[in-house]
Coordinates of C-alpha atoms in Angstrom, one line a residue:
Chain A
X1 CA -26.6 -34.8 -43.6
X2 CA -26.2 -38.3 -45.0
X3 CA -24.4 -40.6 -42.5
X4 CA -21.7 -43.0 -43.3
X5 CA -21.1 -46.2 -41.4
X6 CA -17.7 -47.2 -40.0
X7 CA -17.3 -49.6 -42.9
X8 CA -17.7 -47.0 -45.6
X9 CA -14.1 -47.3 -46.9
X10 CA -14.4 -51.1 -46.9
X11 CA -17.6 -50.9 -49.0
X12 CA -15.8 -48.7 -51.6
X13 CA -12.8 -51.1 -51.7
X14 CA -15.2 -54.0 -52.3
X15 CA -16.7 -52.2 -55.3
X16 CA -19.7 -51.0 -53.4
X17 CA -22.1 -48.8 -55.3
X18 CA -23.2 -46.3 -52.7
X19 CA -26.7 -45.0 -52.5
X20 CA -28.7 -43.1 -49.9
X21 CA -31.1 -45.1 -47.8
X22 CA -33.0 -43.8 -44.8
X23 CA -30.4 -41.1 -44.3
X24 CA -27.4 -43.4 -44.7
X25 CA -25.0 -43.9 -47.5
X26 CA -25.0 -47.7 -48.1
X27 CA -23.9 -50.1 -50.8
X28 CA -26.8 -51.1 -53.0
X29 CA -24.5 -53.8 -54.5
X30 CA -20.9 -54.8 -54.7
X31 CA -18.9 -56.0 -57.6
X32 CA -20.6 -59.4 -57.9
X33 CA -24.0 -57.8 -58.4
X34 CA -27.4 -58.3 -56.7
X35 CA -28.2 -61.6 -58.3
X36 CA -24.9 -63.3 -57.3
X37 CA -25.0 -61.8 -53.8
X38 CA -28.5 -63.2 -53.4
X39 CA -27.6 -66.6 -54.6
X40 CA -24.4 -66.7 -52.5
X41 CA -26.5 -66.1 -49.4
X42 CA -28.8 -69.0 -50.2
X43 CA -25.9 -71.3 -51.3
X44 CA -23.2 -70.3 -48.8
X45 CA -23.3 -67.1 -46.8
X46 CA -23.8 -63.3 -47.1
X47 CA -22.4 -60.5 -45.0
X48 CA -24.5 -57.4 -44.5
X49 CA -23.6 -54.0 -43.0
X50 CA -26.9 -53.0 -41.3
X51 CA -25.7 -50.4 -39.0
X52 CA -28.5 -48.2 -40.2
X53 CA -31.0 -50.3 -38.2
X54 CA -32.0 -48.7 -34.9
X55 CA -31.8 -50.2 -31.4
X56 CA -33.7 -49.1 -28.4
X57 CA -32.9 -50.4 -24.9
X58 CA -35.9 -50.6 -22.6
X59 CA -35.3 -51.2 -18.9
X60 CA -36.8 -50.4 -15.5
X61 CA -39.3 -51.9 -13.1
X62 CA -42.2 -51.3 -15.5
X63 CA -40.5 -52.4 -18.7
X64 CA -42.6 -55.6 -19.0
X65 CA -46.1 -54.0 -18.6
X66 CA -44.9 -51.0 -20.7
X67 CA -43.9 -53.3 -23.6
X68 CA -47.0 -55.4 -23.1
X69 CA -49.1 -52.2 -23.7
X70 CA -47.2 -50.9 -26.8
X71 CA -46.6 -54.2 -28.5
X72 CA -49.1 -56.7 -30.0
X73 CA -47.1 -59.6 -28.7
X74 CA -47.5 -61.3 -25.3
X75 CA -44.2 -60.1 -23.7
X76 CA -44.7 -62.2 -20.5
X77 CA -44.4 -65.3 -22.6
X78 CA -41.0 -64.4 -24.1
X79 CA -38.4 -66.7 -22.7
X80 CA -35.2 -65.2 -21.3
X81 CA -32.7 -65.0 -24.2
X82 CA -35.3 -65.2 -26.9
X83 CA -35.7 -62.9 -29.8
X84 CA -39.3 -62.3 -31.0
X85 CA -41.1 -60.5 -33.8
X86 CA -43.5 -57.8 -32.7
X87 CA -45.6 -54.9 -33.9
X88 CA -46.1 -51.4 -32.5
X89 CA -49.6 -50.4 -33.5
X90 CA -51.5 -47.1 -33.5
X91 CA -54.9 -47.0 -31.7
X92 CA -56.6 -47.4 -35.0
X93 CA -54.8 -50.6 -35.8
X94 CA -52.3 -49.2 -38.3
X95 CA -48.6 -50.1 -37.8
X96 CA -46.0 -47.7 -36.3
X97 CA -43.2 -50.2 -37.0
X98 CA -42.4 -53.9 -37.0
X99 CA -39.6 -54.8 -34.6
X100 CA -37.6 -57.6 -33.0
X101 CA -37.5 -57.7 -29.2
X102 CA -34.6 -59.4 -27.4
X103 CA -35.4 -60.5 -23.9
X104 CA -32.1 -60.0 -22.0
X105 CA -31.1 -60.0 -18.3
X106 CA -32.4 -56.8 -16.8
X107 CA -33.4 -55.2 -20.1
X108 CA -35.1 -55.5 -23.4
X109 CA -33.5 -54.7 -26.8
X110 CA -35.8 -53.5 -29.5
X111 CA -34.5 -53.5 -33.1
X112 CA -36.3 -51.0 -35.2
X113 CA -36.3 -49.9 -38.9
X114 CA -33.9 -47.2 -39.8
X115 CA -36.5 -45.1 -41.6
X116 CA -38.7 -45.2 -38.5
X117 CA -36.1 -44.5 -35.9
X118 CA -37.1 -41.0 -34.8
X119 CA -40.8 -41.8 -35.0
X120 CA -40.5 -45.0 -32.9
X121 CA -38.3 -43.5 -30.2
X122 CA -40.7 -40.6 -29.8
X123 CA -43.7 -42.9 -29.8
X124 CA -42.1 -45.2 -27.1
X125 CA -41.0 -42.3 -24.9
X126 CA -44.4 -40.6 -25.1
X127 CA -46.0 -43.8 -23.8
X128 CA -43.3 -44.3 -21.1
X129 CA -44.2 -41.0 -19.4
X130 CA -45.2 -41.6 -15.8
X131 CA -44.0 -45.2 -15.7
X132 CA -40.8 -46.6 -14.2
X133 CA -39.3 -47.2 -17.7
X134 CA -36.1 -46.0 -19.3
X135 CA -36.3 -45.9 -23.1
X136 CA -32.9 -45.3 -24.5
X137 CA -32.0 -45.0 -28.2
X138 CA -28.6 -46.8 -28.3
X139 CA -28.4 -46.9 -32.2
X140 CA -25.3 -44.8 -32.4
X141 CA -23.3 -46.9 -30.0
X142 CA -24.5 -50.2 -31.4
X143 CA -23.1 -51.6 -34.6
X144 CA -25.2 -54.2 -36.3
X145 CA -24.0 -56.8 -38.9
X146 CA -25.9 -59.7 -40.4
X147 CA -24.3 -63.0 -41.4
X148 CA -26.8 -65.2 -43.2
X149 CA -26.9 -68.5 -45.1
X150 CA -26.1 -72.2 -44.6
X151 CA -22.4 -71.5 -43.9
X152 CA -23.1 -68.7 -41.4
X153 CA -22.3 -70.8 -38.3
X154 CA -19.1 -72.2 -39.8
X155 CA -18.0 -68.7 -40.6
X156 CA -18.8 -67.2 -37.2
X157 CA -17.8 -70.0 -34.9
X158 CA -14.0 -69.4 -35.0
X159 CA -14.6 -65.8 -33.7
X160 CA -16.8 -66.8 -30.8
X161 CA -16.0 -68.8 -27.6
X162 CA -19.6 -70.0 -27.2
X163 CA -20.9 -73.1 -28.9
X164 CA -23.1 -71.6 -31.6
X165 CA -24.6 -75.0 -32.3
X166 CA -26.4 -74.6 -29.0
X167 CA -28.0 -71.3 -30.0
X168 CA -31.5 -71.9 -31.3
X169 CA -33.4 -70.0 -34.0
X170 CA -34.8 -66.8 -32.5
X171 CA -32.6 -66.9 -29.5
X172 CA -29.7 -64.7 -28.5
X173 CA -26.5 -65.0 -26.5
X174 CA -24.4 -62.3 -24.8
X175 CA -20.9 -63.5 -25.6
X176 CA -17.8 -62.1 -27.4
X177 CA -16.5 -61.9 -31.0
X178 CA -12.7 -61.5 -31.4
X179 CA -12.6 -61.1 -27.6
X180 CA -14.8 -58.0 -27.6
X181 CA -18.3 -57.9 -26.2
X182 CA -21.1 -59.0 -28.6
X183 CA -24.7 -59.9 -28.6
X184 CA -25.3 -62.7 -31.1
X185 CA -28.9 -63.4 -32.2
X186 CA -29.9 -66.3 -34.4
X187 CA -32.2 -64.1 -36.4
X188 CA -32.3 -62.5 -39.8
X189 CA -34.2 -61.0 -42.7
X190 CA -33.4 -63.5 -45.5
X191 CA -35.3 -66.7 -44.9
X192 CA -32.0 -68.5 -44.2
X193 CA -30.4 -69.7 -41.0
X194 CA -28.0 -67.0 -39.8
X195 CA -27.0 -64.4 -37.2
X196 CA -27.4 -60.8 -36.4
X197 CA -24.5 -59.4 -34.5
X198 CA -24.6 -56.4 -32.1
X199 CA -21.1 -55.0 -31.3
X200 CA -19.4 -51.8 -30.5
X201 CA -18.7 -49.5 -33.4
X202 CA -14.9 -49.5 -32.9
X203 CA -14.9 -53.3 -33.3
X204 CA -16.9 -53.4 -36.5
X205 CA -14.1 -53.2 -39.0
X206 CA -12.1 -56.0 -37.3
X207 CA -15.2 -58.3 -37.1
X208 CA -16.2 -57.5 -40.7
X209 CA -12.7 -58.3 -41.9
X210 CA -12.5 -61.5 -40.0
X211 CA -15.9 -62.7 -41.3
X212 CA -15.0 -61.8 -44.9
X213 CA -11.6 -63.6 -44.6
X214 CA -13.2 -66.7 -43.0
X215 CA -16.2 -66.7 -45.3
X216 CA -14.8 -66.0 -48.7
X217 CA -13.2 -69.4 -49.1
X218 CA -16.6 -70.9 -48.3
X219 CA -18.4 -68.8 -50.9
X220 CA -19.4 -65.9 -48.8
X221 CA -20.0 -62.5 -50.5
X222 CA -20.7 -59.1 -49.0
X223 CA -24.3 -58.2 -49.8
X224 CA -25.8 -54.9 -50.6
X225 CA -29.3 -53.4 -50.2
X226 CA -30.7 -54.7 -53.5
X227 CA -30.1 -58.4 -52.6
X228 CA -31.2 -57.7 -49.0
X229 CA -34.5 -56.7 -50.5
X230 CA -34.8 -59.7 -52.9
X231 CA -33.9 -62.1 -50.1
X232 CA -36.5 -60.8 -47.7
X233 CA -39.0 -60.6 -50.6
X234 CA -38.6 -64.3 -51.5
X235 CA -39.2 -65.2 -47.9
X236 CA -42.2 -62.8 -47.9
X237 CA -41.0 -60.8 -45.0
X238 CA -42.9 -57.5 -44.8
X239 CA -41.1 -54.3 -45.5
X240 CA -42.4 -51.2 -43.6
X241 CA -43.9 -48.7 -46.1
X242 CA -44.8 -51.4 -48.6
X243 CA -46.5 -54.5 -47.1
X244 CA -47.2 -52.7 -43.8
X245 CA -47.8 -49.1 -42.8
X246 CA -49.9 -46.7 -40.8
X247 CA -52.8 -47.8 -43.0
X248 CA -51.9 -51.4 -43.7
X249 CA -52.4 -53.3 -40.4
X250 CA -51.7 -56.8 -39.2
X251 CA -55.0 -58.3 -40.1
X252 CA -54.9 -57.6 -43.8
X253 CA -51.1 -58.3 -43.9
X254 CA -51.6 -61.8 -42.6
X255 CA -49.6 -60.9 -39.5
X256 CA -52.4 -62.0 -37.1
X257 CA -49.9 -64.6 -35.7
X258 CA -47.9 -61.7 -34.3
X259 CA -50.9 -60.4 -32.3
X260 CA -51.7 -61.9 -28.9
X261 CA -55.4 -61.7 -29.3
X262 CA -56.2 -62.9 -25.8
X263 CA -53.7 -60.9 -23.7
X264 CA -56.0 -58.0 -22.9
X265 CA -55.7 -54.3 -23.5
X266 CA -52.9 -52.9 -25.6
X267 CA -52.6 -50.0 -28.1
X268 CA -54.7 -50.9 -31.1
X269 CA -56.4 -53.9 -29.5
X270 CA -60.0 -52.6 -29.9
X271 CA -59.5 -51.7 -33.5
X272 CA -57.7 -54.9 -34.3
X273 CA -60.2 -57.2 -32.6
X274 CA -63.0 -55.4 -34.5
X275 CA -61.2 -55.8 -37.8
X276 CA -60.4 -59.4 -37.1
X277 CA -64.1 -60.1 -36.5
X278 CA -65.2 -58.3 -39.6
X279 CA -62.4 -59.5 -41.8
X280 CA -60.0 -57.2 -43.8
X281 CA -61.4 -55.7 -46.9
X282 CA -58.1 -56.1 -48.7
X283 CA -55.6 -58.9 -48.1
X284 CA -52.0 -59.3 -48.8
X285 CA -51.3 -62.1 -51.3
X286 CA -48.4 -63.6 -53.2
X287 CA -48.6 -63.5 -56.9
X288 CA -46.6 -65.5 -59.4
X289 CA -46.5 -64.1 -62.9
X290 CA -47.4 -66.6 -65.6
X291 CA -45.7 -64.4 -68.3
X292 CA -42.4 -62.6 -68.3
X293 CA -42.4 -59.0 -66.9
X294 CA -41.4 -57.3 -63.8
X295 CA -44.2 -56.2 -61.4
X296 CA -43.2 -53.2 -59.3
X297 CA -44.5 -51.3 -56.3
X298 CA -47.7 -49.4 -57.2
X299 CA -48.7 -51.4 -60.3
X300 CA -52.4 -52.3 -60.5
X301 CA -53.7 -55.8 -60.0
X302 CA -56.7 -56.7 -62.3
X303 CA -59.4 -59.3 -62.3
X304 CA -60.5 -59.4 -65.9
X305 CA -60.2 -55.8 -66.8
X306 CA -61.3 -54.4 -63.5
X307 CA -58.8 -53.2 -60.9
X308 CA -58.8 -55.2 -57.7
X309 CA -55.6 -54.4 -56.0
X310 CA -52.1 -53.0 -56.0
X311 CA -48.6 -54.4 -55.9
X312 CA -46.6 -53.6 -52.8
X313 CA -43.3 -55.3 -53.8
X314 CA -42.5 -57.2 -56.9
X315 CA -39.4 -58.4 -58.7
X316 CA -37.5 -61.1 -60.3
X317 CA -36.9 -63.8 -57.7
X318 CA -33.4 -65.1 -58.3
X319 CA -33.7 -68.4 -56.3
X320 CA -37.0 -69.3 -57.9
X321 CA -36.0 -67.9 -61.3
X322 CA -39.4 -66.3 -61.8
X323 CA -41.3 -63.0 -61.5
X324 CA -43.3 -62.6 -58.3
X325 CA -45.2 -59.9 -56.4
X326 CA -46.8 -59.2 -53.1
X327 CA -50.0 -57.3 -53.5
X328 CA -53.1 -56.2 -51.7
X329 CA -56.2 -57.4 -53.4
X330 CA -59.9 -57.3 -52.5
X331 CA -60.4 -60.2 -50.1
X332 CA -62.7 -62.2 -52.5
X333 CA -59.7 -62.5 -54.9
X334 CA -57.2 -63.6 -52.3
X335 CA -57.7 -67.4 -52.5
X336 CA -54.7 -69.4 -53.6
X337 CA -55.1 -70.4 -57.2
X338 CA -57.1 -67.3 -58.2
X339 CA -56.1 -66.1 -61.7
X340 CA -55.5 -62.3 -61.8
X341 CA -53.3 -60.0 -63.9
X342 CA -50.7 -57.3 -63.1
X343 CA -50.8 -54.3 -65.4
X344 CA -47.3 -53.6 -66.6
X345 CA -47.0 -50.5 -68.8
X346 CA -50.6 -50.7 -69.8
X347 CA -50.5 -54.4 -70.6
X348 CA -52.1 -57.0 -68.3
X349 CA -49.8 -59.9 -67.6
X350 CA -51.4 -63.1 -66.2
X351 CA -50.6 -63.9 -62.6
X352 CA -51.8 -66.5 -60.1
X353 CA -52.3 -66.2 -56.3
X354 CA -49.7 -68.5 -54.7
X355 CA -48.7 -69.6 -51.2
X356 CA -46.5 -67.3 -49.2
X357 CA -43.6 -67.4 -48.6
X358 CA -42.3 -68.0 -52.1
X359 CA -39.1 -69.4 -50.7
X360 CA -38.9 -71.5 -47.6
X361 CA -35.8 -73.1 -46.2
X362 CA -35.7 -76.9 -46.7
X363 CA -38.3 -76.6 -49.5
X364 CA -37.7 -75.4 -53.0
X365 CA -35.5 -78.3 -53.7
X366 CA -33.1 -77.7 -50.8
Chain B
X1 CA -15.6 -48.7 -63.0
X2 CA -13.9 -49.5 -66.3
X3 CA -16.1 -50.1 -69.3
X4 CA -15.5 -51.3 -72.8
X5 CA -16.4 -49.4 -76.0
X6 CA -16.8 -51.4 -79.2
X7 CA -14.9 -49.7 -82.0
X8 CA -17.2 -51.1 -84.7
X9 CA -20.3 -49.3 -83.4
X10 CA -21.8 -45.8 -83.4
X11 CA -23.4 -44.5 -80.2
X12 CA -26.4 -42.4 -79.1
X13 CA -26.5 -40.1 -76.1
X14 CA -28.9 -42.5 -74.4
X15 CA -26.2 -45.2 -74.6
X16 CA -27.5 -47.4 -77.4
X17 CA -25.1 -48.6 -80.0
X18 CA -25.7 -49.6 -83.7
X19 CA -23.4 -51.7 -85.8
X20 CA -24.2 -51.2 -89.5
X21 CA -23.8 -53.7 -92.3
X22 CA -25.2 -52.5 -95.6
X23 CA -28.6 -50.9 -94.8
X24 CA -29.1 -53.1 -91.7
X25 CA -28.0 -52.4 -88.2
X26 CA -27.8 -54.5 -85.0
X27 CA -28.7 -52.4 -81.9
X28 CA -27.9 -52.9 -78.3
X29 CA -26.9 -50.9 -75.2
X30 CA -23.3 -50.0 -74.3
X31 CA -21.2 -51.7 -71.7
X32 CA -21.3 -48.5 -69.6
X33 CA -25.2 -48.6 -69.8
X34 CA -25.4 -52.2 -68.7
X35 CA -23.1 -51.5 -65.7
X36 CA -25.3 -48.6 -64.7
X37 CA -28.4 -50.7 -64.9
X38 CA -27.0 -53.6 -62.8
X39 CA -28.4 -57.1 -63.2
X40 CA -30.9 -57.2 -66.1
X41 CA -33.9 -59.5 -65.4
X42 CA -36.2 -58.9 -68.4
X43 CA -36.0 -57.3 -71.8
X44 CA -39.2 -56.2 -73.6
X45 CA -38.6 -56.0 -77.3
X46 CA -40.9 -55.0 -80.1
X47 CA -42.4 -57.2 -82.8
X48 CA -40.7 -57.9 -86.1
X49 CA -42.3 -55.5 -88.6
X50 CA -42.8 -52.6 -86.1
X51 CA -41.4 -49.3 -87.3
X52 CA -39.9 -46.5 -85.1
X53 CA -38.6 -43.0 -85.7
X54 CA -35.2 -41.8 -84.5
X55 CA -35.0 -41.6 -80.7
X56 CA -38.4 -43.3 -80.3
X57 CA -38.8 -45.9 -77.5
X58 CA -38.6 -49.3 -79.0
X59 CA -38.1 -51.5 -75.9
X60 CA -37.8 -51.6 -72.1
X61 CA -35.0 -53.1 -70.1
X62 CA -35.9 -54.2 -66.6
X63 CA -33.1 -54.4 -64.1
X64 CA -33.2 -55.2 -60.4
X65 CA -33.2 -51.4 -60.0
X66 CA -35.8 -50.1 -62.5
X67 CA -37.5 -50.2 -65.8
X68 CA -35.5 -48.2 -68.4
X69 CA -36.6 -47.2 -71.9
X70 CA -34.5 -48.0 -75.0
X71 CA -34.4 -45.5 -77.8
X72 CA -33.8 -46.4 -81.4
X73 CA -30.6 -44.6 -82.5
X74 CA -31.9 -44.1 -86.1
X75 CA -35.3 -44.7 -87.7
X76 CA -36.1 -48.1 -89.1
X77 CA -38.2 -51.2 -89.2
X78 CA -37.5 -54.1 -86.9
X79 CA -36.4 -57.1 -88.9
X80 CA -35.2 -59.4 -86.1
X81 CA -35.3 -59.5 -82.3
X82 CA -32.9 -61.3 -80.0
X83 CA -35.1 -64.3 -79.0
X84 CA -32.4 -65.5 -76.5
X85 CA -33.1 -62.6 -74.2
X86 CA -36.5 -64.1 -73.3
X87 CA -34.9 -66.7 -71.2
X88 CA -31.4 -65.2 -70.7
X89 CA -31.7 -61.4 -70.3
X90 CA -28.4 -61.5 -68.5
X91 CA -26.7 -61.8 -71.9
X92 CA -27.1 -58.0 -72.0
X93 CA -24.9 -57.8 -68.9
X94 CA -22.4 -60.4 -70.0
X95 CA -21.9 -59.5 -73.7
X96 CA -23.5 -56.2 -74.4
X97 CA -21.9 -55.8 -77.8
X98 CA -22.3 -59.4 -78.9
X99 CA -24.9 -62.0 -77.7
X100 CA -26.7 -59.3 -75.8
X101 CA -27.9 -57.4 -78.8
X102 CA -31.5 -56.3 -78.7
X103 CA -32.9 -55.9 -82.2
X104 CA -31.8 -55.7 -85.8
X105 CA -33.4 -53.0 -88.0
X106 CA -33.6 -52.0 -91.7
X107 CA -32.3 -48.5 -91.6
X108 CA -34.7 -46.0 -93.1
X109 CA -32.2 -43.1 -93.7
X110 CA -28.5 -43.9 -93.6
X111 CA -27.9 -40.1 -93.3
X112 CA -29.1 -40.3 -89.7
X113 CA -26.1 -42.3 -88.7
X114 CA -24.1 -39.0 -88.9
X115 CA -26.0 -37.7 -85.9
X116 CA -24.5 -40.5 -83.7
X117 CA -21.2 -40.5 -81.9
X118 CA -18.0 -42.2 -83.0
X119 CA -16.4 -44.6 -80.4
X120 CA -13.9 -41.8 -79.5
X121 CA -16.7 -39.2 -79.1
X122 CA -18.7 -41.6 -77.0
X123 CA -15.7 -42.3 -74.7
X124 CA -15.4 -38.5 -74.1
X125 CA -19.2 -38.3 -73.6
X126 CA -19.2 -41.0 -70.9
X127 CA -16.3 -39.4 -69.1
X128 CA -18.3 -36.2 -69.0
X129 CA -21.4 -38.0 -67.7
X130 CA -19.3 -39.7 -65.0
X131 CA -17.7 -36.4 -64.0
X132 CA -21.1 -34.8 -63.7
X133 CA -22.4 -37.8 -61.7
X134 CA -19.7 -37.2 -59.1
X135 CA -20.8 -33.7 -58.4

């Protein structure tokens, strides 16, 4: 049974084109279209219904050592009120999921991918057995919205009594929105400044309406899944199932920074340390096409005429006005400046390995 | 969503249109088709001089969603391609019956035009497609 979010009727009224995604019926785009939604988020602000994302609350006396064992990050170093990226790994070094962990008073909040929700919860609960840890899937009672872009703070501030100017990147605040309880994180999946909001489901329509009303005069648009993907793509944020997976681990994906190499034993540590020492056979790179054409997931990457890799995500990048891809290539072809080709419908199109991310705030002429 | 149908064209079931003058025809995709494809980011067109049979793939439209083949509504030889699409493929979204045309062909057999739909028939056809999509 496909689920609908509490904002379903609003999406329809805004011209949302509904598609199924991870068991949810969500707008892939609204009337303005993916490109305009993408550019509005970079230029002003974008509002996203991301209720499909999962949330797991982890509490209890052993919460810290438990998380320290299941996550690659060094939990003990997370400051109170911080929000940090982390990976859940299998013993062989493959990735169960990539997550965000909010360190809150008396509990941790883990934000997980919609498509991995059941798997993650099962994984966490299995490893919590015997410990003083409560792992609770609170996805259905937690509504998640994202508000992203340079105008995000101006749009959100009137709804919130706390001074959002004091809220630093990758930190969170338990406060209120429209006088109802809210957790506000200065986090996101777009490469922009912005917020992710955790509220009760019954308050979602009022908060959504207020943000739209405040934001639209400033250039805010509601943003669908297509632009959510192109925004994260330009910022080279990995998408589970594409850049990372059970067989694409952190070393090859360039996510070594998310692994606390010196923290001691954790799930996957032996395999990851070995891989780090030996080096990944294939590495994730950014490619810029030197000719016109759209590289897509699964297309082959060539050196000369020989295959040397595969595209994980590729598309037209609206902010950069060019065609880009992320791809795994054999490590010897991963150096920046290497000339390769992407095979598109049997035809090799020239491409060059370029720096990731493709788009970085305060660069790219901003 | 409302879509426009150009009364001066004939239409294929794969949503291409052709506007005929003498034995030549401009070819593009319908307003309904461009709406379905969403934002178009690249158009791959053939070379002038290439020949295709009726319903043969002559080009590919890449949208943010997918790559979609374009079928030639009637057999012919490509005499002109829309060069503007190289840098501004969004013309197909903005003006599908005008500046967003794809190719111009020399029609091989004018009789094949009779196999295409009139604007009225195409309107009925799209309504049926939409009704089926809702079920």
